[in-house]
PDB file of C-alpha atoms and ligand atoms in Angstrom:
ATOM      1  CA  MET A   1     177.760  63.562 136.105  1.00 96.00           C
ATOM      2  CA  LYS A   2     174.633  63.359 133.974  1.00 97.00           C
ATOM      3  CA  LYS A   3     171.006  62.886 134.930  1.00 95.00           C
ATOM      4  CA  ASP A   4     168.888  60.963 132.406  1.00 95.00           C
ATOM      5  CA  TYR A   5     165.203  61.407 131.710  1.00 94.00           C
ATOM      6  CA  SER A   6     163.401  58.781 129.647  1.00 94.00           C
ATOM      7  CA  PHE A   7     160.070  57.077 129.271  1.00 94.00           C
ATOM      8  CA  SER A   8     158.450  54.387 127.151  1.00 96.00           C
ATOM      9  CA  VAL A   9     155.296  54.445 125.088  1.00 98.00           C
ATOM     10  CA  ASP A  10     153.200  51.401 124.203  1.00 98.00           C
ATOM     11  CA  VAL A  11     152.809  51.289 120.427  1.00 98.00           C
ATOM     12  CA  TYR A  12     149.926  49.513 118.692  1.00 98.00           C
ATOM     13  CA  ASP A  13     149.777  49.057 114.927  1.00 98.00           C
ATOM     14  CA  THR A  14     146.065  49.837 114.815  1.00 98.00           C
ATOM     15  CA  ALA A  15     143.197  50.645 117.203  1.00 98.00           C
ATOM     16  CA  ASP A  16     141.980  47.054 116.710  1.00 97.00           C
ATOM     17  CA  GLU A  17     144.750  45.916 119.061  1.00 98.00           C
ATOM     18  CA  LEU A  18     143.422  48.018 121.957  1.00 98.00           C
ATOM     19  CA  SER A  19     141.212  46.726 124.763  1.00 98.00           C
ATOM     20  CA  GLY A  20     137.490  47.271 124.201  1.00 97.00           C
ATOM     21  CA  ASP A  21     137.336  50.197 126.666  1.00 97.00           C
ATOM     22  CA  ASP A  22     140.351  51.938 125.185  1.00 98.00           C
ATOM     23  CA  ALA A  23     139.165  51.448 121.591  1.00 98.00           C
ATOM     24  CA  ALA A  24     135.743  52.862 122.533  1.00 98.00           C
ATOM     25  CA  LEU A  25     137.293  55.924 124.202  1.00 98.00           C
ATOM     26  CA  LEU A  26     139.509  56.629 121.189  1.00 98.00           C
ATOM     27  CA  LEU A  27     136.478  56.355 118.918  1.00 98.00           C
ATOM     28  CA  LYS A  28     134.636  58.872 121.125  1.00 98.00           C
ATOM     29  CA  ALA A  29     137.604  61.251 120.814  1.00 98.00           C
ATOM     30  CA  GLN A  30     137.509  60.875 117.038  1.00 98.00           C
ATOM     31  CA  GLU A  31     133.760  61.538 117.046  1.00 98.00           C
ATOM     32  CA  ALA A  32     134.266  64.596 119.291  1.00 98.00           C
ATOM     33  CA  THR A  33     136.439  66.229 116.625  1.00 98.00           C
ATOM     34  CA  GLY A  34     133.135  67.019 114.903  1.00 98.00           C
ATOM     35  CA  ASN A  35     132.425  69.512 117.726  1.00 98.00           C
ATOM     36  CA  ALA A  36     135.704  71.393 117.356  1.00 98.00           C
ATOM     37  CA  TYR A  37     135.563  75.040 116.364  1.00 98.00           C
ATOM     38  CA  ALA A  38     138.664  75.245 114.214  1.00 98.00           C
ATOM     39  CA  PRO A  39     137.785  77.309 111.125  1.00 98.00           C
ATOM     40  CA  TYR A  40     141.299  78.819 110.930  1.00 98.00           C
ATOM     41  CA  SER A  41     143.592  75.831 111.251  1.00 98.00           C
ATOM     42  CA  GLU A  42     141.024  73.284 110.010  1.00 98.00           C
ATOM     43  CA  PHE A  43     142.823  70.939 112.401  1.00 98.00           C
ATOM     44  CA  ARG A  44     140.083  69.522 114.603  1.00 98.00           C
ATOM     45  CA  VAL A  45     141.090  67.911 117.878  1.00 98.00           C
ATOM     46  CA  GLY A  46     138.910  65.873 120.227  1.00 98.00           C
ATOM     47  CA  ALA A  47     139.807  64.747 123.747  1.00 99.00           C
ATOM     48  CA  VAL A  48     137.603  62.528 125.900  1.00 98.00           C
ATOM     49  CA  ALA A  49     138.315  61.659 129.525  1.00 98.00           C
ATOM     50  CA  ARG A  50     137.152  58.620 131.408  1.00 98.00           C
ATOM     51  CA  MET A  51     136.829  59.675 135.049  1.00 98.00           C
ATOM     52  CA  SER A  52     137.728  57.155 137.751  1.00 98.00           C
ATOM     53  CA  THR A  53     133.975  56.792 138.345  1.00 98.00           C
ATOM     54  CA  GLY A  54     133.431  55.843 134.689  1.00 98.00           C
ATOM     55  CA  GLU A  55     131.777  59.072 133.537  1.00 98.00           C
ATOM     56  CA  LEU A  56     132.981  60.504 130.249  1.00 98.00           C
ATOM     57  CA  ILE A  57     133.595  64.157 129.484  1.00 98.00           C
ATOM     58  CA  SER A  58     134.913  65.699 126.303  1.00 98.00           C
ATOM     59  CA  GLY A  59     136.696  68.766 124.977  1.00 98.00           C
ATOM     60  CA  THR A  60     137.527  70.084 121.538  1.00 99.00           C
ATOM     61  CA  ASN A  61     139.759  72.883 120.305  1.00 99.00           C
ATOM     62  CA  GLN A  62     138.098  76.284 120.219  1.00 98.00           C
ATOM     63  CA  GLU A  63     139.696  78.896 117.990  1.00 98.00           C
ATOM     64  CA  ASN A  64     139.155  82.632 117.578  1.00 98.00           C
ATOM     65  CA  ALA A  65     139.712  85.247 114.861  1.00 98.00           C
ATOM     66  CA  SER A  66     142.265  86.649 117.289  1.00 98.00           C
ATOM     67  CA  TYR A  67     144.441  83.550 116.900  1.00 98.00           C
ATOM     68  CA  PRO A  68     146.270  83.435 120.275  1.00 98.00           C
ATOM     69  CA  ILE A  69     142.945  83.201 122.100  1.00 98.00           C
ATOM     70  CA  GLY A  70     142.351  79.684 120.767  1.00 98.00           C
ATOM     71  CA  ILE A  71     142.334  76.874 123.322  1.00 98.00           C
ATOM     72  CA  CYS A  72     143.477  73.304 122.710  1.00 99.00           C
ATOM     73  CA  ALA A  73     141.076  70.399 123.138  1.00 99.00           C
ATOM     74  CA  GLU A  74     143.075  69.057 126.088  1.00 98.00           C
ATOM     75  CA  ARG A  75     142.762  72.236 128.150  1.00 98.00           C
ATOM     76  CA  VAL A  76     139.103  72.667 127.252  1.00 98.00           C
ATOM     77  CA  LEU A  77     138.637  69.113 128.499  1.00 98.00           C
ATOM     78  CA  LEU A  78     140.573  69.618 131.745  1.00 98.00           C
ATOM     79  CA  SER A  79     138.622  72.812 132.493  1.00 98.00           C
ATOM     80  CA  ALA A  80     135.328  71.011 131.889  1.00 98.00           C
ATOM     81  CA  ALA A  81     136.332  68.011 134.018  1.00 98.00           C
ATOM     82  CA  SER A  82     137.522  70.238 136.839  1.00 98.00           C
ATOM     83  CA  SER A  83     134.294  72.251 136.703  1.00 98.00           C
ATOM     84  CA  VAL A  84     131.846  69.357 136.466  1.00 98.00           C
ATOM     85  CA  TYR A  85     133.700  66.754 138.562  1.00 98.00           C
ATOM     86  CA  PRO A  86     136.068  68.842 140.728  1.00 97.00           C
ATOM     87  CA  ALA A  87     136.949  66.043 143.137  1.00 96.00           C
ATOM     88  CA  ILE A  88     137.101  63.074 140.778  1.00 98.00           C
ATOM     89  CA  PRO A  89     140.418  61.970 139.238  1.00 98.00           C
ATOM     90  CA  ILE A  90     140.757  61.302 135.532  1.00 98.00           C
ATOM     91  CA  ASP A  91     141.860  57.766 134.692  1.00 98.00           C
ATOM     92  CA  THR A  92     142.389  58.015 130.945  1.00 99.00           C
ATOM     93  CA  ILE A  93     142.204  60.622 128.191  1.00 99.00           C
ATOM     94  CA  ALA A  94     141.935  59.683 124.521  1.00 99.00           C
ATOM     95  CA  ILE A  95     143.075  62.339 122.044  1.00 99.00           C
ATOM     96  CA  SER A  96     142.305  62.199 118.348  1.00 98.00           C
ATOM     97  CA  TYR A  97     142.135  64.647 115.468  1.00 98.00           C
ATOM     98  CA  ASN A  98     140.882  65.308 111.982  1.00 98.00           C
ATOM     99  CA  ASN A  99     143.252  67.353 109.852  1.00 98.00           C
ATOM    100  CA  LEU A 100     141.206  68.601 106.925  1.00 97.00           C
ATOM    101  CA  HIS A 101     144.471  69.050 105.004  1.00 97.00           C
ATOM    102  CA  GLY A 102     146.002  65.659 105.757  1.00 96.00           C
ATOM    103  CA  GLU A 103     145.425  61.989 106.388  1.00 97.00           C
ATOM    104  CA  SER A 104     145.134  61.998 110.210  1.00 98.00           C
ATOM    105  CA  ASP A 105     146.920  58.646 110.100  1.00 98.00           C
ATOM    106  CA  HIS A 106     149.304  58.878 113.071  1.00 98.00           C
ATOM    107  CA  PRO A 107     149.132  59.827 116.770  1.00 98.00           C
ATOM    108  CA  ILE A 108     149.549  63.449 117.872  1.00 98.00           C
ATOM    109  CA  ALA A 109     150.860  64.416 121.287  1.00 98.00           C
ATOM    110  CA  PRO A 110     149.702  67.335 123.466  1.00 98.00           C
ATOM    111  CA  CYS A 111     151.432  70.696 122.981  1.00 98.00           C
ATOM    112  CA  GLY A 112     153.739  72.135 125.619  1.00 98.00           C
ATOM    113  CA  ILE A 113     151.130  74.275 127.369  1.00 98.00           C
ATOM    114  CA  CYS A 114     148.760  71.310 127.608  1.00 98.00           C
ATOM    115  CA  ARG A 115     151.533  69.125 129.030  1.00 98.00           C
ATOM    116  CA  GLN A 116     151.936  71.644 131.833  1.00 98.00           C
ATOM    117  CA  SER A 117     148.170  71.586 132.473  1.00 98.00           C
ATOM    118  CA  LEU A 118     148.029  67.788 132.403  1.00 98.00           C
ATOM    119  CA  HIS A 119     150.977  67.648 134.792  1.00 98.00           C
ATOM    120  CA  GLU A 120     149.242  69.940 137.270  1.00 98.00           C
ATOM    121  CA  TYR A 121     146.017  67.919 137.074  1.00 98.00           C
ATOM    122  CA  GLU A 122     147.820  64.665 137.851  1.00 98.00           C
ATOM    123  CA  LYS A 123     149.704  66.108 140.793  1.00 97.00           C
ATOM    124  CA  ARG A 124     146.619  67.863 142.148  1.00 97.00           C
ATOM    125  CA  MET A 125     144.579  64.646 142.104  1.00 98.00           C
ATOM    126  CA  ASN A 126     147.568  62.478 143.006  1.00 98.00           C
ATOM    127  CA  HIS A 127     146.416  60.126 140.261  1.00 98.00           C
ATOM    128  CA  PRO A 128     148.134  59.220 136.972  1.00 98.00           C
ATOM    129  CA  ILE A 129     146.342  60.077 133.727  1.00 98.00           C
ATOM    130  CA  ARG A 130     146.803  57.507 130.935  1.00 98.00           C
ATOM    131  CA  LEU A 131     146.869  58.966 127.439  1.00 99.00           C
ATOM    132  CA  ILE A 132     145.620  57.161 124.329  1.00 99.00           C
ATOM    133  CA  LEU A 133     146.847  58.969 121.221  1.00 98.00           C
ATOM    134  CA  GLY A 134     145.616  58.091 117.747  1.00 98.00           C
ATOM    135  CA  GLY A 135     144.345  59.520 114.485  1.00 98.00           C
ATOM    136  CA  LYS A 136     141.526  58.332 112.253  1.00 98.00           C
ATOM    137  CA  LYS A 137     143.666  55.302 111.415  1.00 98.00           C
ATOM    138  CA  GLY A 138     147.219  54.045 111.886  1.00 98.00           C
ATOM    139  CA  LYS A 139     149.324  53.537 114.970  1.00 98.00           C
ATOM    140  CA  VAL A 140     148.099  54.242 118.476  1.00 98.00           C
ATOM    141  CA  TYR A 141     150.346  55.260 121.364  1.00 98.00           C
ATOM    142  CA  ILE A 142     149.544  54.765 125.021  1.00 98.00           C
ATOM    143  CA  VAL A 143     151.422  56.755 127.658  1.00 98.00           C
ATOM    144  CA  ASP A 144     150.843  55.400 131.164  1.00 98.00           C
ATOM    145  CA  GLN A 145     151.208  58.784 132.871  1.00 98.00           C
ATOM    146  CA  ALA A 146     150.768  62.194 131.220  1.00 98.00           C
ATOM    147  CA  SER A 147     153.405  63.868 133.391  1.00 97.00           C
ATOM    148  CA  ARG A 148     156.080  61.726 131.702  1.00 97.00           C
ATOM    149  CA  LEU A 149     155.706  64.058 128.715  1.00 98.00           C
ATOM    150  CA  LEU A 150     157.033  66.946 130.799  1.00 98.00           C
ATOM    151  CA  PRO A 151     160.299  66.076 132.509  1.00 97.00           C
ATOM    152  CA  MET A 152     161.789  68.743 134.784  1.00 96.00           C
ATOM    153  CA  ALA A 153     158.364  70.374 135.134  1.00 97.00           C
ATOM    154  CA  PHE A 154     157.854  73.622 136.974  1.00 97.00           C
ATOM    155  CA  THR A 155     155.464  72.880 139.844  1.00 96.00           C
ATOM    156  CA  LYS A 156     153.767  74.572 142.757  1.00 94.00           C
ATOM    157  CA  SER A 157     156.517  73.421 145.120  1.00 94.00           C
ATOM    158  CA  GLU A 158     158.637  76.272 143.724  1.00 95.00           C
ATOM    159  CA  LEU A 159     156.046  78.790 144.873  1.00 96.00           C
ATOM    160  CA  LEU A 160     156.044  77.884 148.548  1.00 86.00           C
TER     161      LEU A 160
HETATM  162  N1  THU B 201     145.588  71.644 119.085  1.00 96.44           N
HETATM  163  C1  THU B 201     144.928  70.954 120.061  1.00 96.44           C
HETATM  164  O1  THU B 201     143.749  71.209 120.339  1.00 96.44           O
HETATM  165  N2  THU B 201     145.598  69.985 120.718  1.00 96.44           N
HETATM  166  C2  THU B 201     146.867  69.580 120.430  1.00 96.44           C
HETATM  167  O2  THU B 201     147.367  68.657 121.055  1.00 96.44           O
HETATM  168  C3  THU B 201     147.623  70.270 119.386  1.00 96.44           C
HETATM  169  C4  THU B 201     146.961  71.425 118.740  1.00 96.44           C
HETATM  170  C5  THU B 201     144.839  72.653 118.336  1.00 96.44           C
HETATM  171  C6  THU B 201     145.252  74.076 118.539  1.00 96.44           C
HETATM  172  C7  THU B 201     144.764  74.711 117.245  1.00 96.44           C
HETATM  173  O3  THU B 201     143.376  75.011 117.377  1.00 96.44           O
HETATM  174  C8  THU B 201     144.905  73.608 116.221  1.00 96.44           C
HETATM  175  O4  THU B 201     144.991  72.398 116.959  1.00 96.44           O
HETATM  176  C9  THU B 201     146.143  73.751 115.350  1.00 96.44           C
HETATM  177  O5  THU B 201     147.270  73.954 116.109  1.00 96.44           O
END
């Protein structure tokens, strides 16, 4: 017997095809890349969440001369959201980037550690987090639920 895991992503040729709210959130994520502290990688990432109440909150990657200390934009964002709005679910997160060594012309997806953090946030709030992924130009992906990016996740139910 085999057990299959799969999910679908909505693909848009450009950000112009998005709804007004989604396009605006992705633009905010692109603008937030200007606040990244990424002098080592020169890969600036911005993530902006729209809370279920409509408030916006952002995060950017924060690096350190001791490289492993660096934190991704997504986890900076989740920590900020959890600190400022601890009881409010996140509806949607837009993630964008500015690679100073490249074109930033395609979507990037959260790294493995961030997928684990996003998964926990969804389960904790019992509320799906939509992800809008896009660069400065080019295709945009929308994932309807962040936890889809982490099949077979390790969760708190193992710790009971
Ligand atoms: N980074 C993020 O902030 N989010 C991602 O989804 C991928 C990678 C950061 C970590 C590091 O500061 C830089 O991008 C290069 O890996």
